[in-house]
Short mmCIF file of C-alpha atoms in Angstrom, two decimals:
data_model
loop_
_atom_site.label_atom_id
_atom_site.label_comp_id
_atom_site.label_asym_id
_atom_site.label_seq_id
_atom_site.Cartn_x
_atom_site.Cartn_y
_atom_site.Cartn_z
CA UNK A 1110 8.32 9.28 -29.48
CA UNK A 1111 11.59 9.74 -30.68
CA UNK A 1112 14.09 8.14 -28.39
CA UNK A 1113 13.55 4.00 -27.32
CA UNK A 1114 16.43 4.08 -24.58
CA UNK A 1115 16.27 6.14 -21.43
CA UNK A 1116 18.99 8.10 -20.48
CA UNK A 1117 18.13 9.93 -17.61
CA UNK A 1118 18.31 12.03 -15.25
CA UNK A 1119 15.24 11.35 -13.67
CA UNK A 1120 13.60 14.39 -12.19
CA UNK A 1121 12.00 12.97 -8.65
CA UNK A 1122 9.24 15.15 -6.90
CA UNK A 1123 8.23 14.15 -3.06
CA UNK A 1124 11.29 12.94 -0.82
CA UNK A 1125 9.62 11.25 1.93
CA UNK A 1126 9.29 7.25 2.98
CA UNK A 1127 9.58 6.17 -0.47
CA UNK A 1128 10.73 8.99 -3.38
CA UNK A 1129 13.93 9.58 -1.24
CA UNK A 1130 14.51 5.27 -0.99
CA UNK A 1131 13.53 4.73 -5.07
CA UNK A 1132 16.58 7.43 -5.96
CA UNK A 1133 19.22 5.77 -4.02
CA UNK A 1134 18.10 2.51 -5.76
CA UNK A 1135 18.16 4.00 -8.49
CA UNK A 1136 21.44 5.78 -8.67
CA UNK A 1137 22.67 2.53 -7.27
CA UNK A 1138 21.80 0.97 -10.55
CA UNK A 1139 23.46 3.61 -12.27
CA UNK A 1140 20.57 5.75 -12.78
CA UNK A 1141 21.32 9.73 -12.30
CA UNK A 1142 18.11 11.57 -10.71
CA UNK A 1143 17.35 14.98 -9.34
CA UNK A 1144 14.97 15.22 -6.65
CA UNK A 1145 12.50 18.23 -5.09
CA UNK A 1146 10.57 18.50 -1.65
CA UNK A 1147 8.57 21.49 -0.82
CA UNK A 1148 9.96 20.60 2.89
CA UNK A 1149 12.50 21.80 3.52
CA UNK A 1150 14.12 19.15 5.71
CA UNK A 1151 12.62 16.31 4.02
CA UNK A 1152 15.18 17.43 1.07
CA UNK A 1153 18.05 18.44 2.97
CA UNK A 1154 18.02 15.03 4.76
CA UNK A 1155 18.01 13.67 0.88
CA UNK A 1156 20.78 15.86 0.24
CA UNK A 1157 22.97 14.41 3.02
CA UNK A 1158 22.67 11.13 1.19
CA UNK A 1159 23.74 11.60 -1.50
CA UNK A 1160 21.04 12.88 -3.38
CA UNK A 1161 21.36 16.14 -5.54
CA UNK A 1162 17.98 18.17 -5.01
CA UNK A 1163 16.44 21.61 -6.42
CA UNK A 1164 15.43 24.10 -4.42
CA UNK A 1165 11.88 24.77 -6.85
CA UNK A 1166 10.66 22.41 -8.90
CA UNK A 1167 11.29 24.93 -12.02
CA UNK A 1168 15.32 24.30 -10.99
CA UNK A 1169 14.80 20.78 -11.39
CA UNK A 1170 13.15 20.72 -14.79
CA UNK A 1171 15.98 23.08 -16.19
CA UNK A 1172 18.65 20.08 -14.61
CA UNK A 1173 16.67 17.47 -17.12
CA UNK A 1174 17.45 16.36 -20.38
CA UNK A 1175 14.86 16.34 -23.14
CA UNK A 1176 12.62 14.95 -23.43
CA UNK A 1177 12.39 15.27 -19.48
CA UNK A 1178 10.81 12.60 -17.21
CA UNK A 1179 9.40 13.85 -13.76
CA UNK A 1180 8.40 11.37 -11.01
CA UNK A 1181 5.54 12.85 -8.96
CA UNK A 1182 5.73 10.84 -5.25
CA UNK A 1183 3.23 13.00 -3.53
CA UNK A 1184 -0.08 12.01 -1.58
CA UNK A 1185 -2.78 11.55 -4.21
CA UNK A 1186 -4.27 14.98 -2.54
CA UNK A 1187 -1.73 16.76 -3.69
CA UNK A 1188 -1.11 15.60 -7.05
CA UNK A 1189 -3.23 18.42 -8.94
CA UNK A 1190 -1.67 20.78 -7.43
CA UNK A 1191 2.19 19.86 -8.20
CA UNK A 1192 0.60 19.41 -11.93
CA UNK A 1193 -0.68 23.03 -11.52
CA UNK A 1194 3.13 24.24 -10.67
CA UNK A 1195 5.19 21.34 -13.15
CA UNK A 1196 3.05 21.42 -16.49
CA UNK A 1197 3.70 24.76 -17.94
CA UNK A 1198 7.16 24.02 -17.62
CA UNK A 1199 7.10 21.17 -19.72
CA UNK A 1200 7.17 20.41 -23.40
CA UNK A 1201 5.47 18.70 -25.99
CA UNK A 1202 7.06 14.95 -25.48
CA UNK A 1203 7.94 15.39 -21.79
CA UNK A 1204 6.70 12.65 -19.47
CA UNK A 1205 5.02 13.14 -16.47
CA UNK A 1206 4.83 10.35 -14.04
CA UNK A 1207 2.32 9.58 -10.73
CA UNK A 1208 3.81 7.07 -8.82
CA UNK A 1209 1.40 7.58 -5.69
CA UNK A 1210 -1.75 6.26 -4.98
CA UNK A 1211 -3.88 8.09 -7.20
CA UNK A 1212 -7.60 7.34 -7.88
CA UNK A 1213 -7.24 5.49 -11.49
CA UNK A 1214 -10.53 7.78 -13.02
CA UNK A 1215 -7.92 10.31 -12.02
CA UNK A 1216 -5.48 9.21 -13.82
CA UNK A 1217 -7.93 9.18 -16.81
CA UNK A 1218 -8.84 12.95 -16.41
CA UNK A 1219 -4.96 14.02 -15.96
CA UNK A 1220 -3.84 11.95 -18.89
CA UNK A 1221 -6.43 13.79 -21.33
CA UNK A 1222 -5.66 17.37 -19.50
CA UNK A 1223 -1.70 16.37 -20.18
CA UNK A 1224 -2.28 15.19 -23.58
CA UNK A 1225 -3.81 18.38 -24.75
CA UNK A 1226 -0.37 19.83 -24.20
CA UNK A 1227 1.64 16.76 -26.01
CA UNK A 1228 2.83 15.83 -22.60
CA UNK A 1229 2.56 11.94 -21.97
CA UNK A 1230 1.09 11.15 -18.35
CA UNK A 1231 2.44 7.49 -17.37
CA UNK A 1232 0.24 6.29 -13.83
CA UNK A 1233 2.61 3.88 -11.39
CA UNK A 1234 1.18 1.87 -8.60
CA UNK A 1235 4.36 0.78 -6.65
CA UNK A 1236 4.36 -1.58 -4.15
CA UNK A 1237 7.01 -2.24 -1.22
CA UNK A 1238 6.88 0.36 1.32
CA UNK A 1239 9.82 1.25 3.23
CA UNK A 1240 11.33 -1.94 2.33
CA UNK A 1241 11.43 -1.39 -1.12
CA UNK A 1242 15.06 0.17 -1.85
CA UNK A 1243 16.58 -2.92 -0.62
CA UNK A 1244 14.05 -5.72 -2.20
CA UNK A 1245 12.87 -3.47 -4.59
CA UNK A 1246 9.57 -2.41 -5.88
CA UNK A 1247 6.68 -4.21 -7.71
CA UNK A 1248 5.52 -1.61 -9.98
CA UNK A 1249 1.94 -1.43 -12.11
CA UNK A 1250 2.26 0.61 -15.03
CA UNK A 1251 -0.23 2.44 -17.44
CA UNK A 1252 -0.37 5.25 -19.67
CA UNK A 1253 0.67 5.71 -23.51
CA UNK A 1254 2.67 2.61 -24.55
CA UNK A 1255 5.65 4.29 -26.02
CA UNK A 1256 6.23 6.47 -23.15
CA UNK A 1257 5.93 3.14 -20.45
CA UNK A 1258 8.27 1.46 -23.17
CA UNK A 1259 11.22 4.10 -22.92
CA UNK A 1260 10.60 4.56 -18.86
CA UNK A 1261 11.58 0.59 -19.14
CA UNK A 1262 15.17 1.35 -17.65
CA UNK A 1263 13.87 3.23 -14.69
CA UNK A 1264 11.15 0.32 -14.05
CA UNK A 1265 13.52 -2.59 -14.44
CA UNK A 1266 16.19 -0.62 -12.03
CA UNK A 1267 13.60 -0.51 -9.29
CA UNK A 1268 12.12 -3.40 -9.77
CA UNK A 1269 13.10 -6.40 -7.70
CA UNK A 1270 14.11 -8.71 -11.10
CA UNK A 1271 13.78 -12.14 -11.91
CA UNK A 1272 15.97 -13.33 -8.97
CA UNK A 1273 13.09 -12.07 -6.80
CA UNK A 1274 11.11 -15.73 -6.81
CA UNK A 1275 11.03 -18.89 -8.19
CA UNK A 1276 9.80 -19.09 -11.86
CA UNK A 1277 6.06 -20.57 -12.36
CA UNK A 1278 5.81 -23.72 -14.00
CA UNK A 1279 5.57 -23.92 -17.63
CA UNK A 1280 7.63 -20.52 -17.68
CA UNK A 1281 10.18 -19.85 -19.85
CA UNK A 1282 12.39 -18.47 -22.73
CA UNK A 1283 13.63 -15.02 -21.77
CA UNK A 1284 12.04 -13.46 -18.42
CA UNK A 1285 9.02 -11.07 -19.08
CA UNK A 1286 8.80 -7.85 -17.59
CA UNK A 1287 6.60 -9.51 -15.03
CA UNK A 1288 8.76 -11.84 -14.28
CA UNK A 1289 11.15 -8.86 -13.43
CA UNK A 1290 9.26 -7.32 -11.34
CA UNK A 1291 7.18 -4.35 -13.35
CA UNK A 1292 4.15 -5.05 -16.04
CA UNK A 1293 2.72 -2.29 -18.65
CA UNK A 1294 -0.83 -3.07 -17.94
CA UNK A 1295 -2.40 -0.62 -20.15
CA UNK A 1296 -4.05 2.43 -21.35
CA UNK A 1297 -4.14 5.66 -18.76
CA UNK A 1298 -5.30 4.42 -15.20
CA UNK A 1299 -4.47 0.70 -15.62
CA UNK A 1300 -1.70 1.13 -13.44
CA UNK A 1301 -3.28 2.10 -10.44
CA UNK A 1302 -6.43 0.12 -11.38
CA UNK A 1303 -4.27 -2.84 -10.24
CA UNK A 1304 -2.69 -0.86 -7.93
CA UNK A 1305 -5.85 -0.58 -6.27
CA UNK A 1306 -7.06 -4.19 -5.93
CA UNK A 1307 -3.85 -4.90 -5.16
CA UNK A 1308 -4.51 -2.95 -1.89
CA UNK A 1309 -7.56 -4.40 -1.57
CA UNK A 1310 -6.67 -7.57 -1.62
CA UNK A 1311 -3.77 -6.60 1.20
CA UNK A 1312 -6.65 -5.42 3.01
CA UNK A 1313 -7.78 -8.76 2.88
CA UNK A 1314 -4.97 -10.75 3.99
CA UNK A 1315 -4.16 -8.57 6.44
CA UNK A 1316 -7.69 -9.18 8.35
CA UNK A 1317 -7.59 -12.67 7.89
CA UNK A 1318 -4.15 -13.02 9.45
CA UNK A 1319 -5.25 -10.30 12.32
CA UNK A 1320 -8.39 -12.45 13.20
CA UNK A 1321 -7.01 -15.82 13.53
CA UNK A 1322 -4.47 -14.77 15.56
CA UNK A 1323 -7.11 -12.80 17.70
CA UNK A 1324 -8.81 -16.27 18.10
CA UNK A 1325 -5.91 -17.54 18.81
CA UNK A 1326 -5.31 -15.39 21.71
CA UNK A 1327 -7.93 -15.61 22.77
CA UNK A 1328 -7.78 -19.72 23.22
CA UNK A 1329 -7.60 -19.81 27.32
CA UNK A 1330 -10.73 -18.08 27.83
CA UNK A 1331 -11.69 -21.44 29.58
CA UNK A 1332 -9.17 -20.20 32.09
CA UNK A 1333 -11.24 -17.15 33.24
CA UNK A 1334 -14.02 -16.60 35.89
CA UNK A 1335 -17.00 -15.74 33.99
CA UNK A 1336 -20.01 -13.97 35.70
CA UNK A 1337 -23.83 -15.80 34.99
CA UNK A 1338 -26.17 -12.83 34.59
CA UNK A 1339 -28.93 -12.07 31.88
CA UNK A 1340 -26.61 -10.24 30.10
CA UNK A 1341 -23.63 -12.83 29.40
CA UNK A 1342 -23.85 -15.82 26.98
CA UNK A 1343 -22.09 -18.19 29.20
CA UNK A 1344 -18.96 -20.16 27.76
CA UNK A 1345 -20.46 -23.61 27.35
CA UNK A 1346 -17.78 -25.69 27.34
CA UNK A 1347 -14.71 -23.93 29.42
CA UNK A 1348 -12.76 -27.13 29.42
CA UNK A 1349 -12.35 -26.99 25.22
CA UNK A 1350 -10.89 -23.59 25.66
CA UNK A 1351 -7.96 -23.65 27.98
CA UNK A 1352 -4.91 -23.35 25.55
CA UNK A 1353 -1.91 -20.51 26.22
CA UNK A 1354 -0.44 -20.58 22.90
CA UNK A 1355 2.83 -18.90 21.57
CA UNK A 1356 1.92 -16.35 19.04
CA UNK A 1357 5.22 -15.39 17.93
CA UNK A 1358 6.59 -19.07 17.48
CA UNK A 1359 2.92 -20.14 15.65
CA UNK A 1360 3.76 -16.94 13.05
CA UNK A 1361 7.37 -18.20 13.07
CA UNK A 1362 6.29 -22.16 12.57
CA UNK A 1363 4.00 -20.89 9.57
CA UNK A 1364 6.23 -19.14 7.52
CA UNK A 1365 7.97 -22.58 6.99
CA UNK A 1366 6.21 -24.96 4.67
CA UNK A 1367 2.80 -23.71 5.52
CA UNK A 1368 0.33 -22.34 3.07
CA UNK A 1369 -0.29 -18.95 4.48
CA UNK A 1370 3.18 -18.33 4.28
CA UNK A 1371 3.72 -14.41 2.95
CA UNK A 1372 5.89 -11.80 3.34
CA UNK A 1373 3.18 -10.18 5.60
CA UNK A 1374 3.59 -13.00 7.63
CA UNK A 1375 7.02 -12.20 7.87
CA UNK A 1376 6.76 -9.38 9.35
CA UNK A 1377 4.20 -10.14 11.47
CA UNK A 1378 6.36 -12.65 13.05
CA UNK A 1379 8.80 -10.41 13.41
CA UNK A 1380 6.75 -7.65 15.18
CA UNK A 1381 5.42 -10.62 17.55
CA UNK A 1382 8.94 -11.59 18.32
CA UNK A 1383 9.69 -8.03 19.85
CA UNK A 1384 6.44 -7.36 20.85
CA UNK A 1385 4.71 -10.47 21.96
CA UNK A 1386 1.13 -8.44 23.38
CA UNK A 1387 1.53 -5.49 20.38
CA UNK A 1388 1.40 -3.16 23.27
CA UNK A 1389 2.91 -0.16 20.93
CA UNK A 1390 -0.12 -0.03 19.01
CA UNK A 1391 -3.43 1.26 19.34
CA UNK A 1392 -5.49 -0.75 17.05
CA UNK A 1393 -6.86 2.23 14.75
CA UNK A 1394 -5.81 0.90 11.69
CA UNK A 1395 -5.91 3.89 8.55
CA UNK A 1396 -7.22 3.27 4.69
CA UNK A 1397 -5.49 5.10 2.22
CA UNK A 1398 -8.34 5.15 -0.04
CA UNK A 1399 -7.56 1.92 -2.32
CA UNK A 1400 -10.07 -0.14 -0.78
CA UNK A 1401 -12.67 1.85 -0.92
CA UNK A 1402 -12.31 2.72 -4.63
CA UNK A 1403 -12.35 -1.14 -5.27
CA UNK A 1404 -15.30 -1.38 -3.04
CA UNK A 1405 -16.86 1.24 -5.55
CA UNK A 1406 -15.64 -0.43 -9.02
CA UNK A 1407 -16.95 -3.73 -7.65
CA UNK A 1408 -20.23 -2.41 -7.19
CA UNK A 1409 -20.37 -1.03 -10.17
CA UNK A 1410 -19.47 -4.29 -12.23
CA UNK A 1411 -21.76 -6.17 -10.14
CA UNK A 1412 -18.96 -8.24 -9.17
CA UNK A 1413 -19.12 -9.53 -5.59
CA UNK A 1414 -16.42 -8.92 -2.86
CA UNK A 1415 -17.25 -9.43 0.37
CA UNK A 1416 -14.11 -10.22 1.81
CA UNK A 1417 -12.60 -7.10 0.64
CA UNK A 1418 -15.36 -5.30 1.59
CA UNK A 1419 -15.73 -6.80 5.00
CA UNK A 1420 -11.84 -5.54 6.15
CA UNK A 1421 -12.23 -2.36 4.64
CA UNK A 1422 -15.51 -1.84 7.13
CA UNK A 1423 -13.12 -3.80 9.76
CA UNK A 1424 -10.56 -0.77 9.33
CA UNK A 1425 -13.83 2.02 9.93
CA UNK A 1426 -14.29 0.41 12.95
CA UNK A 1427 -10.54 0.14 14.43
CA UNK A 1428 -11.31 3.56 14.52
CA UNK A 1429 -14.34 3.54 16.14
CA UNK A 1430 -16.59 4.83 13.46
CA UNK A 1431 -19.04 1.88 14.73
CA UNK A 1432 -18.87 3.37 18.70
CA UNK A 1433 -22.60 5.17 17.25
CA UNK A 1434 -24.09 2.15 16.05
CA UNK A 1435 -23.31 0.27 18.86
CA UNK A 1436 -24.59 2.84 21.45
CA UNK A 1437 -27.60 2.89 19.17
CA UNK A 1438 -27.84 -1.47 19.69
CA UNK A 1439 -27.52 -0.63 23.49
CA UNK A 1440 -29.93 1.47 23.37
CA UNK A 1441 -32.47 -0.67 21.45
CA UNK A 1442 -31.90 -3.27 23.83
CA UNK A 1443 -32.43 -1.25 26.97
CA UNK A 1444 -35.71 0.02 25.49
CA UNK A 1445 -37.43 -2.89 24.30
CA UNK A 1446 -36.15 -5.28 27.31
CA UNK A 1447 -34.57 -3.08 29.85
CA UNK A 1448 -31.21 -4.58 29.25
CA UNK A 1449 -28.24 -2.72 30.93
CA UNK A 1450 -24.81 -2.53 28.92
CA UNK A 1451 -22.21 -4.80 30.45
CA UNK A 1452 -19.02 -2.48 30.64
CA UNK A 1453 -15.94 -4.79 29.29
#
């Protein structure tokens, strides 16, 4: 490529949670962007922020410098079909970006299909959710070198730099992009291949953290009348279970010192704090899709996961995709022992 230094404006396609919050940290950092939504609202409420918008994607190319950079933000769904509508208006040395959650074998066939038209396709995982504009993100980057290398402006602007956390021991010399916040971790689909375990591994934490505290809730059983049928495994010792504990001050005590301390834990002390029984949630707890593809790439390394594994089939069943199989293990029971279900 021709140029080393970005200089922008950033074209910015999908202005919902997170495409409208990484332009204002952007322009923030000095970074100029135009942004597109095919709704309506979602870009007029962009607009009323400060953020100057195209009414059709072809307006927004024509408001970009060459060689242009487009930011795609969409649900990985959708992503083919903004290609369909923003690659013939493109140019040989244009970059086109995915900064969604994208399938990383996807990335692979996009890259190629972009390629045969001299247009460099650059796959983003980002991480920090709605939080992100103020902490900034943590961004996994693939795709052609060169192109990642002049997008380096844009990544170290929404990144959450070196200030972010302490530096790891043995460290040192001038911060690496890592160390800032964003990492080029190779050829098309790398990005989101870390992306992806990434997620996985969120999965992960995030089960771990939601079943101790169910056992911890769960501590004063000892407390409650129990009926003594055929059908209940009675609670041998009552008298060992007969604890009321403080959720919201054990999630606050842990984030200090302890070594389960995380951001998630953060938060989850602060949605304890104003919601001590999480009455304002159902429990059906959605998969984007990550944790299933690194379910699939760890079967097919032969690598074993079962932790990962285990909460993504935790999240099928928050939504009761189990209720079958357990009717089914009623029914077994009632047929081979005439065992009646015991209604909770």
């Amino acid at each position: 490529m021709n140029s080393t230094i970005f200089t922008g404006p950033l074209g910015l396609i999908g202005l919902g949670r997170m495409g409208c919050n990484m332009i204002l940290r952007l322009q923030s950092a000095g970074i100029a962007c135009v942004g597109h939504d095919a709704d309506a609202d979602a870009a007029d409420r962009s607009h009323q922020q400060g953020i100057a918008t195209a009414t059709r994607i072809a307006d927004l190319i024509e408001r970009l410098p060459k060689p242009r950079s487009v930011w795609m933000m969409v649900p990985s769904g959708v992503v083919d079909a903004v290609m369909t509508q923003v690659l013939p208006l493109l140019e040989a040395g244009d970059i086109l970006i995915d900064g969604g959650n994208s399938h990383y074998t996807e990335d692979i066939r996009r890259a190629q299909v972009a390629a045969d038209l001299g247009i460099h396709y650059v796959d983003v995982g980002v991480s920090g959710g709605v939080w992100g504009r103020e902490r900034g993100y943590c961004l996994m980057v693939g795709g052609p070198a060169d192109a990642c290398r002049l997008l380096e402006p844009v990544f170290a602007a929404l990144s959450p730099g070196f200030e972010a956390a302490p530096r790891s021991t043995g460290r040192d010399g001038d911060p690496s992009p890592a160390e800032r916040g964003f990492l080029y971790c190779g050829e098309s689909g790398a990005g989101h291949f870390v992306k992806m375990i990434h997620n996985s591994i969120e999965y992960g934490l995030m089960a771990a953290y939601a079943e101790g505290f169910n056992i911890l809730r769960h501590a004063g059983m000892g407390r409650q009348d129990h009926q003594t049928d055929a059908e209940t495994t009675p609670l041998e010792h009552p008298e060992h279970h007969q604890y009321d504990l403080p959720l919201a001050d054990i999630a606050e005590l842990w984030r200090r010192g302890s070594v389960i301390g995380s951001w998630l834990l953060d938060l989850t002390a602060t949605e304890l704090h104003q919601d001590p029984n999480l009455k304002h949630y159902q429990g059906a707890v959605s998969d984007s899709g990550e944790g299933r593809w690194a379910a699939q790439a760890a079967i097919e390394q032969g690598v074993p996961a079962p932790v990962l594994t285990s909460a993504l089939f935790a999240r099928f069943g928050s939504r009761d995709q189990d209720l079958f199989a357990n009717q089914m293990l009623s029914a077994m029971r009632h047929a081979f022992g005439g065992h009646h279900e015991k209604k909770s």
